[in-house]
Short mmCIF file of C-alpha atoms in Angstrom, two decimals:
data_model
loop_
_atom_site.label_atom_id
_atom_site.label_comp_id
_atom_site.label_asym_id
_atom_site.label_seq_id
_atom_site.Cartn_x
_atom_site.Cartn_y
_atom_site.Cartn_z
CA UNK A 1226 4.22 -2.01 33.71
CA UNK A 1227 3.20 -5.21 32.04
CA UNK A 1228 5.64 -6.66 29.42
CA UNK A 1229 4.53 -6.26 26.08
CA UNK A 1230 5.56 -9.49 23.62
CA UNK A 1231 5.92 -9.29 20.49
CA UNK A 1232 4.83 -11.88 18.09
CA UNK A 1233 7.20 -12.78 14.82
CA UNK A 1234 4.53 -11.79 12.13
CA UNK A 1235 6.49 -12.40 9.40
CA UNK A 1236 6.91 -16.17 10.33
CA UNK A 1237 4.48 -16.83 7.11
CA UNK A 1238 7.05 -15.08 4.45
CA UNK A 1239 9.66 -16.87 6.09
CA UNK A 1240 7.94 -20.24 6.06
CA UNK A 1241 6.55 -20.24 2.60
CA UNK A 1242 8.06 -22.88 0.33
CA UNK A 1243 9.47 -22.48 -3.14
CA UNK A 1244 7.56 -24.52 -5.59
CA UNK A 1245 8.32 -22.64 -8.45
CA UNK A 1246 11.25 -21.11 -10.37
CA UNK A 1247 9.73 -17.82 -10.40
CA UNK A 1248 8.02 -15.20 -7.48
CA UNK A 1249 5.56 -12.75 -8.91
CA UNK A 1250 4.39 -10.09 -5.78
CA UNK A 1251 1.05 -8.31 -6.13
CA UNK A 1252 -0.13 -5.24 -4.43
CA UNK A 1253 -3.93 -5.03 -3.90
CA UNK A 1254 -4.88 -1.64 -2.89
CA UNK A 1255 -5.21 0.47 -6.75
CA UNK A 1256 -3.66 -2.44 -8.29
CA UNK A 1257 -5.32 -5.87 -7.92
CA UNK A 1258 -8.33 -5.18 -6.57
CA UNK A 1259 -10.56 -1.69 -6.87
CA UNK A 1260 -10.43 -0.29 -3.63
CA UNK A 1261 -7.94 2.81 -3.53
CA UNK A 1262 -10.34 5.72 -4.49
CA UNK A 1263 -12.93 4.70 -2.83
CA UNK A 1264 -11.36 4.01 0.72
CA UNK A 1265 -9.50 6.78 0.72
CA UNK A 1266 -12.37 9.24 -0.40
CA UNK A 1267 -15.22 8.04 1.66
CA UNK A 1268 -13.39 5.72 4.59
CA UNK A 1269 -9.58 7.26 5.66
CA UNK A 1270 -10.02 11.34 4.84
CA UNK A 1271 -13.84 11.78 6.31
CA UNK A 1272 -12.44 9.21 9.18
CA UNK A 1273 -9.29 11.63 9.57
CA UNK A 1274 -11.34 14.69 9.72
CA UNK A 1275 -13.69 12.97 12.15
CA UNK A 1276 -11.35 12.34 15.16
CA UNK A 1277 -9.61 15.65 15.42
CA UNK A 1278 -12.52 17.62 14.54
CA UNK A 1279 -11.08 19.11 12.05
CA UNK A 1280 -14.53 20.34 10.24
CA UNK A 1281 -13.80 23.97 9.89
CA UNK A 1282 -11.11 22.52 7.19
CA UNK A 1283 -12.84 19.67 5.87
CA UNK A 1284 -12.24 20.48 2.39
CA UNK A 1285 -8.69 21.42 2.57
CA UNK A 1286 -7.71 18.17 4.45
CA UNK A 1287 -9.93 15.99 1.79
CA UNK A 1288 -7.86 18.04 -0.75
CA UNK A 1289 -4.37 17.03 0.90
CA UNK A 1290 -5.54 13.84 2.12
CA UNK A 1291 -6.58 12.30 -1.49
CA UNK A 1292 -3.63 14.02 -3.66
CA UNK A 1293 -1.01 12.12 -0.84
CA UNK A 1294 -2.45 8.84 -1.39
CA UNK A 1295 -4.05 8.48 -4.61
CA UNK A 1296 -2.13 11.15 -6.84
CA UNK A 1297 1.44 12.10 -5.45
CA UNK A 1298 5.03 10.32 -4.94
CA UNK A 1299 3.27 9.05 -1.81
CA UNK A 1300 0.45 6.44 -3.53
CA UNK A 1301 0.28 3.32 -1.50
CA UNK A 1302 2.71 4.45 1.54
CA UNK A 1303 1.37 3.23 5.10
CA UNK A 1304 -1.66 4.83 6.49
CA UNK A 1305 0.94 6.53 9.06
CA UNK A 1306 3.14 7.66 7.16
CA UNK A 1307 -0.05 9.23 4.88
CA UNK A 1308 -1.08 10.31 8.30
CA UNK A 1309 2.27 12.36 8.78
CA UNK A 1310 2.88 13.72 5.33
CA UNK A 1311 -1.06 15.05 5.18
CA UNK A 1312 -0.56 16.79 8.52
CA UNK A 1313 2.75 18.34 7.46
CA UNK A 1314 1.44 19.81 4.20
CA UNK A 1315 -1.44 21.04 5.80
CA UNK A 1316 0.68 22.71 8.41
CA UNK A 1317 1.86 24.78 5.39
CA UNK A 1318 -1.35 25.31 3.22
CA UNK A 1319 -2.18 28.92 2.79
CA UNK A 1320 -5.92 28.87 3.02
CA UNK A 1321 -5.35 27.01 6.27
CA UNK A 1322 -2.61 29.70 7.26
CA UNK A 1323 -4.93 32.35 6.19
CA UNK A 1324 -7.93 30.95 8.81
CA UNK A 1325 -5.07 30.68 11.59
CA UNK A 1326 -6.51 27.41 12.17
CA UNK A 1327 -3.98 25.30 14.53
CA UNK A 1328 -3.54 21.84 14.11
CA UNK A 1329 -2.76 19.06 16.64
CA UNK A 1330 1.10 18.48 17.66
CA UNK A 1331 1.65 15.65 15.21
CA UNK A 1332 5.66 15.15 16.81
CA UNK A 1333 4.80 11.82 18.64
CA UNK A 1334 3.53 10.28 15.34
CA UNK A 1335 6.95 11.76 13.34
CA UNK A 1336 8.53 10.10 16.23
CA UNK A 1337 7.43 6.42 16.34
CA UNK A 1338 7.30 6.13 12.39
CA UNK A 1339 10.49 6.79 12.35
CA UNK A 1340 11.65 4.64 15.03
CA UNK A 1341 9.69 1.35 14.14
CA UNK A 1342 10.74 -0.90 11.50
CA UNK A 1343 6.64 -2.11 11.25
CA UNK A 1344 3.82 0.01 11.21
CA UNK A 1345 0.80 -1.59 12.74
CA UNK A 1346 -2.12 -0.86 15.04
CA UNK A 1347 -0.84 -3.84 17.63
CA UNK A 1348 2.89 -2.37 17.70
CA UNK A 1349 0.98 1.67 17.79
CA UNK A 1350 -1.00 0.11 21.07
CA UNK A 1351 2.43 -1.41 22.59
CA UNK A 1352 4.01 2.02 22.08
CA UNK A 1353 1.04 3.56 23.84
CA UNK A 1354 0.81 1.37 26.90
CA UNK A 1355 5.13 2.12 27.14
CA UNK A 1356 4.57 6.01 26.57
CA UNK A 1357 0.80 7.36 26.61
CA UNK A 1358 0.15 10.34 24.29
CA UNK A 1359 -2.99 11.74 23.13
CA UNK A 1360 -2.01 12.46 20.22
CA UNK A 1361 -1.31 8.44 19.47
CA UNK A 1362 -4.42 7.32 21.42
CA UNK A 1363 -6.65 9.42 18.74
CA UNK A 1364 -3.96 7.87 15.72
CA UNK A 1365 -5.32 4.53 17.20
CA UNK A 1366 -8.80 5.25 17.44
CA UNK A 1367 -9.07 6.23 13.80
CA UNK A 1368 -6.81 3.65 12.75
CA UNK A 1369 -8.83 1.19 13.86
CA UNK A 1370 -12.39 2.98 13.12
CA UNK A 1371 -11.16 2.89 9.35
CA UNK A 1372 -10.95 -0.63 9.65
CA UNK A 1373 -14.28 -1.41 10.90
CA UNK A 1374 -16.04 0.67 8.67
CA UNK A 1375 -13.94 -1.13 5.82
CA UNK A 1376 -14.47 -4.68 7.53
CA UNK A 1377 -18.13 -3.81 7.48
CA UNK A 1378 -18.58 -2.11 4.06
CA UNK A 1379 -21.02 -3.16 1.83
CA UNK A 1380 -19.52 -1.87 -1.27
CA UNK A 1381 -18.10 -4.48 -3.47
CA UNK A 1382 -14.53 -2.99 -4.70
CA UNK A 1383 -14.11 -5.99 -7.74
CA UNK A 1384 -10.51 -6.90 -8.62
CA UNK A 1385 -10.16 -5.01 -11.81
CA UNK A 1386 -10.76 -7.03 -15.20
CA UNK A 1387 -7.78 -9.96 -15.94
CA UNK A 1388 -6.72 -9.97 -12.62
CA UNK A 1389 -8.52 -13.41 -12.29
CA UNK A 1390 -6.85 -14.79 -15.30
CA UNK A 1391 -3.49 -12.96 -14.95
CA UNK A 1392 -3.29 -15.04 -11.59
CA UNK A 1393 -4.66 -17.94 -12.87
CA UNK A 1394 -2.02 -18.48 -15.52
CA UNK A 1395 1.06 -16.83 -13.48
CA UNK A 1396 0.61 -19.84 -11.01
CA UNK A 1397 1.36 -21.98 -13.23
CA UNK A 1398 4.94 -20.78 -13.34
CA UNK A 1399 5.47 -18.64 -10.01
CA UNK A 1400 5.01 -18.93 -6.52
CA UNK A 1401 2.25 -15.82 -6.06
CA UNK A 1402 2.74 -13.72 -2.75
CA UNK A 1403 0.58 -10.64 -2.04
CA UNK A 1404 2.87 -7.35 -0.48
CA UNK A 1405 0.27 -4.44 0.64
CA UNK A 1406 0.32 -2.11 3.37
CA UNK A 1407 -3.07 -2.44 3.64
CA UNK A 1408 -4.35 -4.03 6.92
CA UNK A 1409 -4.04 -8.53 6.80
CA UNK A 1410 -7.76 -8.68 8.04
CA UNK A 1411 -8.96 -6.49 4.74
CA UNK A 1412 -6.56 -8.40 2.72
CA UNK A 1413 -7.97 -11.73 3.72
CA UNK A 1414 -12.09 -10.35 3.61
CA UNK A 1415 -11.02 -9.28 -0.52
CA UNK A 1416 -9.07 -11.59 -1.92
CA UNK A 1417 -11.29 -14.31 0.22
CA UNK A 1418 -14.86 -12.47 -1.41
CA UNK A 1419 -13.49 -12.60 -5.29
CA UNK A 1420 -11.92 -15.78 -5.55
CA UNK A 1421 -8.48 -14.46 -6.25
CA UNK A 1422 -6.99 -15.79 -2.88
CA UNK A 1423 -6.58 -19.28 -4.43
CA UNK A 1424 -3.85 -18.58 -6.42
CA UNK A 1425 -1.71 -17.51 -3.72
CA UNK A 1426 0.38 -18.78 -1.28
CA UNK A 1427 0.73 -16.19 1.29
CA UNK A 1428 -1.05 -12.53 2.05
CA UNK A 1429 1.50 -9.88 3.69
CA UNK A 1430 -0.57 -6.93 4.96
CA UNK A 1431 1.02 -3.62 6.78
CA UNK A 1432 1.47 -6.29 10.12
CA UNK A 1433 4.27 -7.88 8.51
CA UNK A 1434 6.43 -4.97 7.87
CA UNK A 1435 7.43 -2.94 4.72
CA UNK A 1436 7.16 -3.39 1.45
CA UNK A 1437 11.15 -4.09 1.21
CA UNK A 1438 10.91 -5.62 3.97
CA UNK A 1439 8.14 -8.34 2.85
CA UNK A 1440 10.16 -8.89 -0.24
CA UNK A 1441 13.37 -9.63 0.61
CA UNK A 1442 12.23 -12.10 3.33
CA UNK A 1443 10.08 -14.10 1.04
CA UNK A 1444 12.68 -14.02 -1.93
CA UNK A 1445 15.53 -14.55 0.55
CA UNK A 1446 17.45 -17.31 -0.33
CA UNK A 1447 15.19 -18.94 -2.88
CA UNK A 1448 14.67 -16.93 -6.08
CA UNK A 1449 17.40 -15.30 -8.23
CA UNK A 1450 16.47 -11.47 -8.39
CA UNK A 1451 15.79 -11.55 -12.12
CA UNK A 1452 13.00 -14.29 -11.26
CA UNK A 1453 11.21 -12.17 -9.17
CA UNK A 1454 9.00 -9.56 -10.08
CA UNK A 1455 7.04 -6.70 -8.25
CA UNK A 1456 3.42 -5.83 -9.72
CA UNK A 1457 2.63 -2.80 -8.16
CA UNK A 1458 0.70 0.80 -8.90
CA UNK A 1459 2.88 3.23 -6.63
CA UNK A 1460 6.39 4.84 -6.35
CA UNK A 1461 6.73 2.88 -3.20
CA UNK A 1462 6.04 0.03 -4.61
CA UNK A 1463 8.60 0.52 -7.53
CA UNK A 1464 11.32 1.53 -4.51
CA UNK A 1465 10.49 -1.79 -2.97
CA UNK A 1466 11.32 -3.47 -5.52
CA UNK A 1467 14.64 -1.67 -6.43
CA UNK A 1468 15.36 -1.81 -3.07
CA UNK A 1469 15.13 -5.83 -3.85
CA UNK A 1470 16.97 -5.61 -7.36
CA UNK A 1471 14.02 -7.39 -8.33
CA UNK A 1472 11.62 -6.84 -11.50
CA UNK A 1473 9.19 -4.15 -11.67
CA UNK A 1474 5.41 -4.29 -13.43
CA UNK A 1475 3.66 -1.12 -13.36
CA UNK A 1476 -0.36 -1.06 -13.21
CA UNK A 1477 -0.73 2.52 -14.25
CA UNK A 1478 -3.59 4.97 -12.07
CA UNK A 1479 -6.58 5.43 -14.25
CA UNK A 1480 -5.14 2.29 -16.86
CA UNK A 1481 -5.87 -0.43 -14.65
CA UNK A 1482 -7.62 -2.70 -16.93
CA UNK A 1483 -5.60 -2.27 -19.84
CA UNK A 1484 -2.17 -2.46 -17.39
CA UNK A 1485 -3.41 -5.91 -16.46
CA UNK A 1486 -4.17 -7.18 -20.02
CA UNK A 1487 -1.02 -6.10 -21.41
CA UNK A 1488 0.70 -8.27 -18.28
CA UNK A 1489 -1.58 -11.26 -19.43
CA UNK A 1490 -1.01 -10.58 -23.05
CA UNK A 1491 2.82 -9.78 -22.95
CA UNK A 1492 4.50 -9.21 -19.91
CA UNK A 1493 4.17 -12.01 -17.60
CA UNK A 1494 5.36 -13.85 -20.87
CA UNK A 1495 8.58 -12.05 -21.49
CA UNK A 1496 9.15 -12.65 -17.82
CA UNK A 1497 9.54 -16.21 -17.50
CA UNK A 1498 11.36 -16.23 -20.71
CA UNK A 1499 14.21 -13.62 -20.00
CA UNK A 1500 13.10 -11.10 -21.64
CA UNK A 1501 11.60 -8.69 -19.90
CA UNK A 1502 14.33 -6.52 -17.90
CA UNK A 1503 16.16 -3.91 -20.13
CA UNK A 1504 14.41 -1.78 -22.90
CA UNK A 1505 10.92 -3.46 -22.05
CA UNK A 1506 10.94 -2.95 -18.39
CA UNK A 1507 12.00 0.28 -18.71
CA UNK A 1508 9.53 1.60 -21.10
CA UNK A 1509 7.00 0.39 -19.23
CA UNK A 1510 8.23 2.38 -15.89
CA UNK A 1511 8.92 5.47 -18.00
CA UNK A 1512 5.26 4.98 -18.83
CA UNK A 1513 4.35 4.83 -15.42
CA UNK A 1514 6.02 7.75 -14.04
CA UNK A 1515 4.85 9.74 -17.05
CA UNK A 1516 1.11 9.57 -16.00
CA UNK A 1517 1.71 10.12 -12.33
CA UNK A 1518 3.42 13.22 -13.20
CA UNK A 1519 0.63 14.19 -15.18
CA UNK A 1520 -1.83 14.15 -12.95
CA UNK A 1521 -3.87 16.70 -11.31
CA UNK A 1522 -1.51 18.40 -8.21
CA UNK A 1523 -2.33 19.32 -5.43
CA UNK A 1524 -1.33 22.91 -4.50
#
């Protein structure tokens, strides 16, 4: 069996070089740039359904599929681990119950998310060629289909309104660093397309490792904690950055635009000053769990 090497991906984060006092990490995904609803409703669930032919159910797995990613505790996790959590609560749905429909053996998936540290299609393909498994090959297949329908897209997903000039004046005082789990090839094609790739210095996509992960390499050693801070739009994203006992800015679903004024307005503000952690911060993530809450469940 040929050797599979692996190449140190996160070489970037570890080679990027404080120039400022302060980090600020952005999501993109539902945060920076406009491109969560509409990949996940038209690219990753129809893509899903696609592959394992799983027509008869169509609407049921669009259900599950879009309140995982878009309206649960799950918003922004890894496509994989969406991939895992969407099978297992459709493995319990009652309408699928009630049509005795039987999905695919999902185990191999459980198995390998759990076991790697990095979730990525080149480490997915190493595990294959080690242990081949249908189940994975047709996980790789889609994986990759949803990015070259996304890498071909015509649709211009615009970074939502302030983003530009949020960026713009945060550089000024912080080394910029984009954390996403989205794929680094997507990352590059949207921040690239809109002009917002300027301001920062590096562009950490799913290849690179967690969220957690991405942060505490790039911070390592260089920033104090309460000089770093986490703009995000998911619970992950918030656990990252706890995980970090680093700063947290919440761009709250459906309040984008306003979520990034108030962080050009105020926020970004009382964060180079000192301010910001305490009451403020946590008024603004009491916010942000309140509307998640409320939305629309799936059940």
């Amino acid at each position: 069996m040929r050797k599979v090497y692996k190449m140190d991906s996160t070489l970037k984060l570890k080679e990027m070089e404080k120039e400022k006092e302060f980090l600020l990490c952005v999501d993109s995904d539902g945060c920076a740039v406009n491109t969560m609803e509409y990949k996940h409703k038209q690219i990753f669930g129809p893509n899903m359904i696609k592959i394992w032919e799983l027509e008869s159910i169509a609407e049921d797995v669009t259900q599950v599929w879009n309140y995982v990613n878009l309206y649960s505790q799950w918003r922004g996790i890894n496509r994989f681990l969406a991939l895992v959590k969407v099978f297992e609560l459709l493995k319990d749905k009652k309408t699928i119950l009630a049509k005795k429909f039987e999905l695919p053996d999902f185990k191999s998936l459980c198995e390998w998310t759990k076991k790697s540290d990095k979730l990525s299609n080149i480490l997915l393909e190493a595990r294959i060629e080690e242990h081949s498994d249908v189940f994975l090959d047709k996980v790789i297949i889609w994986s990759k289909s949803v990015n070259e329908v996304i890498s071909k897209s015509k649709v211009d997903c615009l970074p939502f309104e302030s983003v530009h000039k949020s960026l713009e004046k945060a550089q000024k005082y912080a080394d910029i660093a984009v954390i996403s789990s989205a794929n680094s090839q997507a990352l590059k094609k949207e921040w690239n397309e809109h002009g917002i790739a300027a301001f920062v210095k590096v562009l950490a996509g799913q290849e690179m490792g967690s969220k957690t992960s991405c942060i505490g390499i790039v911070k390592d050693n260089k920033y104090d904690n309460h000089h770093v801070l986490m703009v995000g739009d998911s619970p992950g994203d918030l656990q990252a950055a706890m995980d970090n006992g680093v700063l947290y800015y919440p761009i709250i679903p459906s309040k984008e635009d306003m979520s990034w004024q108030k962080f050009y307005d105020e926020a970004f503000d009382k964060f180079i000053n000192g301010s910001y952690n305490g009451k403020y911060q946590e008024q603004l993530i009491y916010e942000f769990n309140e509307m998640l809450h409320s939305k629309i469940r799936w059940e």
